[in-house]
XYZ file of N, CA and C in Angstrom:
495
model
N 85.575 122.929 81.837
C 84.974 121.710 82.338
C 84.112 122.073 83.549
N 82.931 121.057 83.818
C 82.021 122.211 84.813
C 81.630 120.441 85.729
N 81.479 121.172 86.356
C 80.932 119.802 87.684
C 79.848 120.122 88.207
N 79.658 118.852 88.536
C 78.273 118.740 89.480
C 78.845 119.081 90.918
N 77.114 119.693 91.446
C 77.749 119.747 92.835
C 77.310 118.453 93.483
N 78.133 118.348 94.348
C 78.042 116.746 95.261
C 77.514 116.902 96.092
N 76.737 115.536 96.629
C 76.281 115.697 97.619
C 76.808 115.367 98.926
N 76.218 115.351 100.210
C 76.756 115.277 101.199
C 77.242 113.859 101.451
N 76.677 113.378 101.247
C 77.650 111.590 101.328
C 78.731 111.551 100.734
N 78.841 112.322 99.593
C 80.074 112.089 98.472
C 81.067 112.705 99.432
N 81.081 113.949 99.533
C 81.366 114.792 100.474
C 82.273 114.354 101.500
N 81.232 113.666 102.415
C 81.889 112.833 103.854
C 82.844 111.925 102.852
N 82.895 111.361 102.253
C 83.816 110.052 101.754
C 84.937 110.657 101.123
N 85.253 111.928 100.350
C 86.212 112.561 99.973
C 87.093 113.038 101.111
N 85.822 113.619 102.148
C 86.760 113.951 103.468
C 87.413 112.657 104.142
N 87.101 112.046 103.773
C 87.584 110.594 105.009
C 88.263 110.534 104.269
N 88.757 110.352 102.660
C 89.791 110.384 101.850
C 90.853 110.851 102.365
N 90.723 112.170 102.145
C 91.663 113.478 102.558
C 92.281 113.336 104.051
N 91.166 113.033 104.605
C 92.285 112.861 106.304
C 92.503 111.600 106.451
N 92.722 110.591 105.412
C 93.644 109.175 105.376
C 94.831 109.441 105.077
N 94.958 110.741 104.049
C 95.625 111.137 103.069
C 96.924 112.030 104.272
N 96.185 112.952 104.521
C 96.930 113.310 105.735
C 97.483 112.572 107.093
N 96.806 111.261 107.115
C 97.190 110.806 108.566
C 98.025 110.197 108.504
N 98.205 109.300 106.908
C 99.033 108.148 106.373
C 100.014 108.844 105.275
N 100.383 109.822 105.081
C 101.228 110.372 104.212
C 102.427 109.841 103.772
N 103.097 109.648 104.875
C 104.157 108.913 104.623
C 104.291 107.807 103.759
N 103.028 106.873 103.786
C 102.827 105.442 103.033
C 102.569 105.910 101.753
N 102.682 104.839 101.209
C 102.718 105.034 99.705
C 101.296 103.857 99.568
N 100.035 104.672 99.870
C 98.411 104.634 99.905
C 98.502 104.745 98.439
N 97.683 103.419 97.473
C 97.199 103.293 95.877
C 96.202 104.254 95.915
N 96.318 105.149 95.223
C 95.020 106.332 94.078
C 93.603 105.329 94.380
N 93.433 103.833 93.844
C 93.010 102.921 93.423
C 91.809 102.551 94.815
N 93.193 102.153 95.792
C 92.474 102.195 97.430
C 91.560 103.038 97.589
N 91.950 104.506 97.928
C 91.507 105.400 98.422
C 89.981 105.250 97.617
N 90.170 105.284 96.091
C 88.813 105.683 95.236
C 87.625 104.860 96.001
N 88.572 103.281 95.784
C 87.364 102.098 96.255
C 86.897 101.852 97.558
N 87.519 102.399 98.406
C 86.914 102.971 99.894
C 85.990 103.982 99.861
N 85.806 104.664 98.744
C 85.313 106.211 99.352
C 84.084 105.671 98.091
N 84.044 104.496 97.415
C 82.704 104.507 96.583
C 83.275 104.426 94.683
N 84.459 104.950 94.517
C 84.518 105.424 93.428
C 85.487 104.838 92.530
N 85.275 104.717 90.987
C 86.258 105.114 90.510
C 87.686 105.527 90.074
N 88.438 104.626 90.031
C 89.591 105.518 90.473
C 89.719 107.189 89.493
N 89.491 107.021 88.381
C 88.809 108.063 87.771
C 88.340 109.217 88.197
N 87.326 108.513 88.260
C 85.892 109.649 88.988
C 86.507 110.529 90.259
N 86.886 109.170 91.350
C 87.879 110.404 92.312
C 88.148 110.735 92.594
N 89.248 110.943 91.364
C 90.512 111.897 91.132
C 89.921 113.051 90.492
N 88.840 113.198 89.491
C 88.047 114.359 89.141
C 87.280 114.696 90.394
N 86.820 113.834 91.266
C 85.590 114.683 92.664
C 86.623 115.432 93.725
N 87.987 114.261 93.603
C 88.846 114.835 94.307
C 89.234 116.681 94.367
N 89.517 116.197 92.977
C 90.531 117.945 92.833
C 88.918 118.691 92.564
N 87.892 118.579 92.425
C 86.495 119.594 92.496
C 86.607 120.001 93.737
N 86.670 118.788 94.625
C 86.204 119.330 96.292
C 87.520 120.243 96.947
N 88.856 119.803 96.349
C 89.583 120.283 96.951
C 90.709 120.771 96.110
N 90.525 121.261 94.967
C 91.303 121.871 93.977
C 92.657 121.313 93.311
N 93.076 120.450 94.413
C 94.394 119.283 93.731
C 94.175 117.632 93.461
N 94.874 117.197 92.820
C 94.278 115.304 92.529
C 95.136 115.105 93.810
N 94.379 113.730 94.049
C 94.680 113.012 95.527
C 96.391 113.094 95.982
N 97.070 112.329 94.552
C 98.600 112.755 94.210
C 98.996 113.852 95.126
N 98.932 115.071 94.198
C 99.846 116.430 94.572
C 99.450 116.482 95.932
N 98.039 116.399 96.453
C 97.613 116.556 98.098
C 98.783 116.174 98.863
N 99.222 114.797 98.730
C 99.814 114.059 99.303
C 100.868 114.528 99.339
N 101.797 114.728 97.913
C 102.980 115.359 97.774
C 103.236 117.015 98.430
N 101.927 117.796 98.985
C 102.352 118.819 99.239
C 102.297 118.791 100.893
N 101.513 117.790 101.412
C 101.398 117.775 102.487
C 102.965 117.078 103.098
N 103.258 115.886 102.614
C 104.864 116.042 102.923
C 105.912 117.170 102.823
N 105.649 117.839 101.698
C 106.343 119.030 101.454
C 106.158 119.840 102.973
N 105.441 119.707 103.186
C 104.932 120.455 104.318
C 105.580 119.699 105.413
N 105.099 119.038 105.827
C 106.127 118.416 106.583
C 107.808 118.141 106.896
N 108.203 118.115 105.576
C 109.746 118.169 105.175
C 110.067 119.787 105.616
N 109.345 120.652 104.842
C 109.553 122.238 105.482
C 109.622 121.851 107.092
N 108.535 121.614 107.933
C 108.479 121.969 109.201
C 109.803 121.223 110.047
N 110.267 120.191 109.182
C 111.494 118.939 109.909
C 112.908 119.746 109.712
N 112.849 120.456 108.474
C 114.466 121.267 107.728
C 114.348 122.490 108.991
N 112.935 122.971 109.414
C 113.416 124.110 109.992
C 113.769 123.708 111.721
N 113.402 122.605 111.827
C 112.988 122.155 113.254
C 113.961 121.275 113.925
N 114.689 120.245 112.926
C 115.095 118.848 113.278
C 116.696 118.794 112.989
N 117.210 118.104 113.299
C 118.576 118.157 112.987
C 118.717 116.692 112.113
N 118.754 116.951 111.426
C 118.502 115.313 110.352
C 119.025 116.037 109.030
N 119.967 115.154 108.612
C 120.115 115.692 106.731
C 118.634 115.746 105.898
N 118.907 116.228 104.698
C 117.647 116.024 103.820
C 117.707 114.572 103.237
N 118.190 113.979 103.251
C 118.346 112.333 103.266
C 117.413 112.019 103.808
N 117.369 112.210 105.294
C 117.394 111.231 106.431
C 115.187 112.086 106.414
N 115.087 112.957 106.018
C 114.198 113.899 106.156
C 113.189 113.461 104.795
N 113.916 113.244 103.571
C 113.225 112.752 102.767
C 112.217 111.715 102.545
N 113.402 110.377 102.996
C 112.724 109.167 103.330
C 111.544 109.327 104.919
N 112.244 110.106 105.773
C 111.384 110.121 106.792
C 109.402 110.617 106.100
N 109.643 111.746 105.269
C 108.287 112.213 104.799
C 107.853 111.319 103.686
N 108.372 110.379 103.363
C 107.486 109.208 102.570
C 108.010 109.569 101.038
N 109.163 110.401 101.092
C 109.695 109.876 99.518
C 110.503 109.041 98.907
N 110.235 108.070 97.867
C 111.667 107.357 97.809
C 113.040 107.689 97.435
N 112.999 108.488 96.931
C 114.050 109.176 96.244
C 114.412 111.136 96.436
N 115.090 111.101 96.287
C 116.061 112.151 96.989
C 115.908 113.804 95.936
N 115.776 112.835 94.529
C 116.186 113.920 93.492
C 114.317 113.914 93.137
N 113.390 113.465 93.601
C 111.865 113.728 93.722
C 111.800 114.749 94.074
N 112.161 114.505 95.673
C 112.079 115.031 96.724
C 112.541 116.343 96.231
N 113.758 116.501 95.874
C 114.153 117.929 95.965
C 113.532 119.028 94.146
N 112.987 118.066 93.782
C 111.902 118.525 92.979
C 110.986 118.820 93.043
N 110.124 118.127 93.912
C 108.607 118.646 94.475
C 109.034 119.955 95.074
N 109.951 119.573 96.052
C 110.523 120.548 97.500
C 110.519 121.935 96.567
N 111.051 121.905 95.665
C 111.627 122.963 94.970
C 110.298 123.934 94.161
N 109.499 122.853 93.717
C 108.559 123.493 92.670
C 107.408 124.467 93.870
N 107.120 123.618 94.679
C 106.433 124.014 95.851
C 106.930 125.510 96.619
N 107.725 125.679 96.951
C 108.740 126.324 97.803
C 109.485 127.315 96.951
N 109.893 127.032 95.570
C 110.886 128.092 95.095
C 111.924 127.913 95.665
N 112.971 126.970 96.178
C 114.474 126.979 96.458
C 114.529 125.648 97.107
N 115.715 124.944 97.138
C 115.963 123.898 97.150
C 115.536 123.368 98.908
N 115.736 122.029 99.397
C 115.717 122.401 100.844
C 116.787 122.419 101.632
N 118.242 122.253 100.862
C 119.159 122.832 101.794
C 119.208 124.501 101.835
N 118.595 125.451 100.818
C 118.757 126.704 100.821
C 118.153 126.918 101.839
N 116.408 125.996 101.813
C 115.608 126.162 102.571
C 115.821 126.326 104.603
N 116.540 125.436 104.591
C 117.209 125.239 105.545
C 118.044 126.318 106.314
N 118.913 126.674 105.303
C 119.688 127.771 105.745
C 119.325 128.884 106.092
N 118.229 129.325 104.964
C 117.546 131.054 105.164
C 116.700 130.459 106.510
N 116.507 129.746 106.440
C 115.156 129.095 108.258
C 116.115 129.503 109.219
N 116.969 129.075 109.315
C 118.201 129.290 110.173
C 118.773 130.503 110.403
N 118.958 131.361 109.336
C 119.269 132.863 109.210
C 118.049 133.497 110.013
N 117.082 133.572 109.587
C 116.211 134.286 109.998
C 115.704 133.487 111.464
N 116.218 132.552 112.520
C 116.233 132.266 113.506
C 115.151 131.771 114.592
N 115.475 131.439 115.409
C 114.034 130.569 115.861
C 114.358 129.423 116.986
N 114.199 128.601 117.277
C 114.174 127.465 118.225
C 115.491 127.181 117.667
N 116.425 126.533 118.987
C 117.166 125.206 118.169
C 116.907 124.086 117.644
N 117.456 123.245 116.620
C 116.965 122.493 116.227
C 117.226 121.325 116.864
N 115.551 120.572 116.983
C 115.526 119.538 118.334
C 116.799 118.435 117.258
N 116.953 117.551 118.851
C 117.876 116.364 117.642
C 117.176 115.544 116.911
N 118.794 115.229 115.958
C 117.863 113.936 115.261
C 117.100 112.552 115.640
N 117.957 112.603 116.839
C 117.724 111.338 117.052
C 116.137 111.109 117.699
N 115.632 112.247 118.191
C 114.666 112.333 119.227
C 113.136 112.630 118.015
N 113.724 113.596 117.327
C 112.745 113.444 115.847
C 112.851 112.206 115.138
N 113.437 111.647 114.965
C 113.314 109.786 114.420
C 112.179 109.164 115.464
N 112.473 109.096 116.868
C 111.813 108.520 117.642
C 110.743 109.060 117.793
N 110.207 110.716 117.493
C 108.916 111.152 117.454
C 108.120 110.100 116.167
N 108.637 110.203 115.089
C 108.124 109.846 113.763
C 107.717 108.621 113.547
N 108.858 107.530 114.568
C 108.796 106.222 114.345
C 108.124 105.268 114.837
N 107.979 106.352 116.521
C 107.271 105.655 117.744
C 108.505 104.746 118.772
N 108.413 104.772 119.835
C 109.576 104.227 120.959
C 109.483 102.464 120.562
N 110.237 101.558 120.429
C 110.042 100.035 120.367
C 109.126 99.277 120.938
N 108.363 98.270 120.789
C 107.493 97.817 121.277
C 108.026 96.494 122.210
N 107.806 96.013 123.380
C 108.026 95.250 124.233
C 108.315 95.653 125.654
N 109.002 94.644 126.201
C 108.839 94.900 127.769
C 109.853 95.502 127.897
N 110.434 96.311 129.205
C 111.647 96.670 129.688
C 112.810 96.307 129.857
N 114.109 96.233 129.606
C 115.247 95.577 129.440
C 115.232 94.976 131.043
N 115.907 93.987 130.937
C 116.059 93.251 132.486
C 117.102 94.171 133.145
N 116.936 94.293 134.488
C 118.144 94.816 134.904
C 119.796 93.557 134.873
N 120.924 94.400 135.180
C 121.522 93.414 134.958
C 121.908 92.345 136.056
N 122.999 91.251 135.742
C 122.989 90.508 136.538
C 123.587 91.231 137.995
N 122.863 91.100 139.204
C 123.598 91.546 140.347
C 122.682 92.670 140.890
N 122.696 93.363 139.707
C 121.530 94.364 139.718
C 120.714 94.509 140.468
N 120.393 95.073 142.030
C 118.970 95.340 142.335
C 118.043 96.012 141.764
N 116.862 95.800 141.896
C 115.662 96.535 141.107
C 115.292 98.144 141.378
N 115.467 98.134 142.599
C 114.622 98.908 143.757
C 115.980 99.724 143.677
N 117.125 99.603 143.843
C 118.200 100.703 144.530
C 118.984 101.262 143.115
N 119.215 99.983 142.077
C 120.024 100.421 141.186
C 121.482 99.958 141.547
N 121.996 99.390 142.707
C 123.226 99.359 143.195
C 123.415 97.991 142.915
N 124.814 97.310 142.223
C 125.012 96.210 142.267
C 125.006 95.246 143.398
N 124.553 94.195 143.489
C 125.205 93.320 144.380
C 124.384 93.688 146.140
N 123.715 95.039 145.787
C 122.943 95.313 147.275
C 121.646 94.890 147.630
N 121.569 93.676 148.601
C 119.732 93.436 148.854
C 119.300 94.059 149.231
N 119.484 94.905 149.738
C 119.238 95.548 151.358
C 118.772 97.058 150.506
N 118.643 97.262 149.024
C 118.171 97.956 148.435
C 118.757 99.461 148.852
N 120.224 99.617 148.606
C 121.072 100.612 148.868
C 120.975 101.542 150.813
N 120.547 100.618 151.334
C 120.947 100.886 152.256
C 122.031 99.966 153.579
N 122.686 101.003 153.579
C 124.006 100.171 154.694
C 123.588 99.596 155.756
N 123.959 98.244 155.775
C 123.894 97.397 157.179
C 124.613 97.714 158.126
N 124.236 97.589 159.142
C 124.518 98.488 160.682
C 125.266 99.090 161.101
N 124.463 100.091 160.698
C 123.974 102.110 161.253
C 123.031 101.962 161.741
């Protein structure tokens, strides 16, 4: 099968594809979307796609999580559960199918030989959730009742310092 070469507009719009593709990975972004943003087809492309960049929009996506899931198993302290759903898969036994076809070994093996062969500790989970998820949105918890602002000390106006000294 032989292709045309594209031109530079096509070009820019495949790339803006591709780094949606990468920025939004996690989401589960329609084939459909992407085409009709970038001009095309859903068809068409998925053929301009894998010309410009050798894989359909799909596998991109699926390897770039893969990728990601690698960098979280070697890095994060999170089950492959918690790691799966985090990289945008729904399911577990996908996951450890892509993981696998990609990679050659499962990602708890994966995990382990990362670990054998040694490196950073692995940051926590909890702090990798909050990288991934982003910190909550709103204002600051009130302090509590009694609470000064300024000292931290219950019940003190005088903003933790002792009355007469």
């Amino acid at each position: 099968m032989t292709y045309r070469k594209a031109d530079v507009s096509s070009l820019r719009m495949l790339r803006k594809a591709r780094d949606r593709i990468d920025r939004d990975y996690r989401e589960e972004i329609a084939i459909a979307a992407l085409a009709s943003d970038a001009g095309y087809s859903r068809e068409h492309f998925i053929r301009a796609f894998r010309a410009a960049y050798g894989d359909t929009p799909g596998r991109y996506r699926t390897r770039r999580r893969v990728e990601r899931a690698r960098e979280l198993l070697r890095s994060a302290n999170l089950t492959v559960t918690e790691i799966c759903y985090l990289v945008g898969f729904s399911s577990v036994g996908t996951f450890s199918s892509r993981f696998s076809e990609q990679t050659g070994m499962s990602p708890t093996r994966y995990r382990t030989e990362a670990a054998a062969r040694g490196g950073p500790a692995p940051i926590p989970g909890c702090f990798a959730l909050m990288w991934e998820t982003g910190l909550p949105d709103g204002p600051a918890p009130a302090p509590a009742a009694g609470q000064d602002r300024t000292s931290g000390e219950a019940g003190d106006p005088a903003g933790g310092v002792p009355s007469g000294t």
